[in-house]
C-alpha cells in the first residue's frame, strides 16, 4: 500500500489527502486553502511517522485500520440474528450466531493493518512503517494531548 496521509483542512474541516513529498504546502480540494504541512526526514527517508504533518505534535498512537461503522453493523446484525433465534426457542442457533459474529470480528482484527493517528488533530497515516515508540490508544493521553492548537 502506498503511504497516504489524511487530515482535516483547518479552514473548512473537509478531508485533505496527500502523499509524502518534500513540500511545505498542501491545498484543500474543497476550499482551495493553502495549508502548511511539515514533512520531516523520518517521514521522507525512512517512511516512519515521528511528528504530525498537519499540526506538528509528536503524540501519536496506533489503531487497527477498520471502519468502525462497519464493525458496529456486523455486531448489530449478529445480535439481531441471535435475538431472533432466542425468540424462536432455538438457543443453539442463537449461540452459533453470536459465535460466528465473534469469529468474524476476530478474523477482521488480524487481517487488517494498523494506522498511526495523531492525538491532537486526528490525522491518519496509512502505509507507513510502524514506529516502535507509538503505542495503542490511551484515553489519558487523549485528555492530555487532544485538541491542542497546531504548532505552526
C-alpha positions as MATLAB code, in Angstrom:
seq = 'XXXXXXXXXXXXXXXXXXXXXXXXXXXXXXXXXXXXXXXXXXXXXXXXXXXXXXXXXXXXXXXXXXXXXXXXXXXXXXXXXXXXXXXXXXXXXXXXXXXXXXXXXXXXXXXXXXXXXXXXXXXXXXXXXXXXXXXXXXXXXXXXXXXXXXXX';
ca = [
       0.000    0.000    0.000;
       1.326    3.409   -0.951;
       1.769    5.754    2.028;
      -1.047    8.280    2.347;
      -1.907   10.964    4.906;
      -5.474   12.069    5.729;
      -6.128   15.207    7.780;
      -8.740   17.936    8.099;
      -8.446   21.345    6.493;
      -8.040   23.999    9.190;
     -10.235   26.388    7.178;
     -13.284   24.279    6.221;
     -12.884   20.950    8.101;
     -13.055   18.868    4.897;
     -10.681   15.943    4.414;
      -7.323   16.551    2.755;
      -5.387   13.588    1.388;
      -1.699   13.859    0.483;
       1.248   11.596   -0.256;
       4.623   12.160    1.399;
       6.726   14.566   -0.641;
       9.325   17.220    0.128;
       6.858   20.093    0.258;
       5.727   22.520    2.926;
       2.264   23.239    1.474;
      -0.898   21.338    0.630;
      -4.084   22.591   -0.985;
      -7.564   21.779    0.283;
      -9.659   20.257   -2.533;
     -12.838   21.824   -1.133;
     -11.987   25.444   -0.285;
      -8.575   25.782   -2.007;
      -6.962   26.936    1.255;
      -3.179   26.807    1.277;
      -2.237   24.606    4.263;
       1.181   24.473    5.893;
       2.495   20.928    6.341;
       5.809   19.720    7.711;
       7.351   16.638    6.107;
      10.320   15.666    8.256;
      13.264   13.466    7.256;
      11.988   10.352    9.039;
       8.769   10.502    7.019;
      10.512   11.030    3.685;
      13.647    8.890    4.144;
      12.604    6.087    6.499;
       8.839    6.092    5.767;
       8.227    6.365    9.538;
       5.941    8.860   11.267;
       7.540   10.725   14.191;
       5.646   14.048   14.094;
       2.264   15.003   12.719;
       2.401   16.586    9.270;
      -0.752   18.602    9.914;
      -0.230   20.046   13.415;
       3.417   19.312   14.246;
       2.790   17.445   17.513;
       4.572   14.209   18.357;
       1.819   12.473   20.365;
       0.683    9.645   18.076;
      -0.925    6.246   18.593;
      -1.604    3.037   16.679;
      -5.008    1.564   15.878;
      -6.428   -1.061   13.547;
      -7.423    0.280   10.142;
     -11.036   -0.888   10.228;
     -14.198    1.094    9.609;
     -15.937    1.493   12.982;
     -19.402    1.803   11.452;
     -18.951   -1.465    9.568;
     -17.722   -3.169   12.746;
     -20.734   -1.976   14.700;
     -23.033   -3.101   11.866;
     -21.525   -6.604   11.938;
     -22.012   -6.851   15.703;
     -25.543   -5.423   15.479;
     -26.553   -7.921   12.796;
     -25.089  -10.775   14.854;
     -27.052   -9.667   17.927;
     -30.275   -9.291   15.905;
     -29.898  -12.791   14.437;
     -29.209  -14.178   17.910;
     -32.292  -12.476   19.364;
     -34.365  -13.878   16.512;
     -33.240  -17.432   17.269;
     -33.714  -16.983   21.027;
     -37.276  -15.754   20.460;
     -37.991  -18.878   18.380;
     -36.720  -21.158   21.185;
     -33.512  -22.130   19.384;
     -30.709  -21.320   21.821;
     -28.041  -23.344   19.975;
     -28.556  -21.395   16.748;
     -28.586  -18.151   18.773;
     -25.247  -19.005   20.363;
     -23.958  -20.048   16.937;
     -24.864  -16.620   15.558;
     -23.001  -14.924   18.407;
     -20.034  -17.258   17.945;
     -19.945  -16.555   14.202;
     -20.057  -12.824   14.927;
     -17.134  -13.176   17.343;
     -15.191  -15.204   14.745;
     -15.757  -12.584   12.033;
     -14.602   -9.879   14.470;
     -11.530  -11.932   15.417;
     -10.570  -12.516   11.776;
     -11.081   -8.870   10.850;
      -8.848   -7.810   13.744;
      -5.942   -9.899   12.490;
      -6.431   -9.324    8.763;
      -6.487   -5.520    8.728;
      -3.335   -3.461    9.146;
      -2.509   -0.690   11.564;
      -2.547    3.054   11.051;
      -0.883    5.826   13.001;
      -3.191    8.553   14.327;
      -2.421   11.959   15.870;
      -3.936   12.542   19.314;
      -4.223   16.265   18.686;
      -5.716   16.669   15.204;
      -6.647   13.023   14.417;
      -4.632   12.908   11.185;
      -4.382    9.329    9.861;
      -1.194    7.834    8.378;
      -1.722    4.710    6.229;
       1.015    2.551    4.694;
       3.919    3.794    6.826;
       6.491    1.736    8.734;
       5.416    1.116   12.329;
       7.227    3.379   14.791;
       8.190    1.328   17.889;
       7.697    4.418   20.077;
       3.974    4.568   19.272;
       1.601    2.596   21.453;
      -2.110    1.735   21.188;
      -4.689    4.380   22.066;
      -4.672    5.632   25.667;
      -7.561    7.751   26.981;
      -5.277    9.550   29.467;
      -3.034   10.685   26.614;
      -6.062   11.898   24.656;
      -7.097   14.023   27.635;
      -3.553   15.377   27.865;
      -2.805   15.970   24.170;
      -6.190   16.131   22.416;
      -7.383   19.392   20.908;
      -4.089   21.250   21.145;
      -3.522   24.114   18.766;
      -1.214   23.480   15.809;
       2.466   24.302   16.331;
       2.663   26.253   13.082;
];
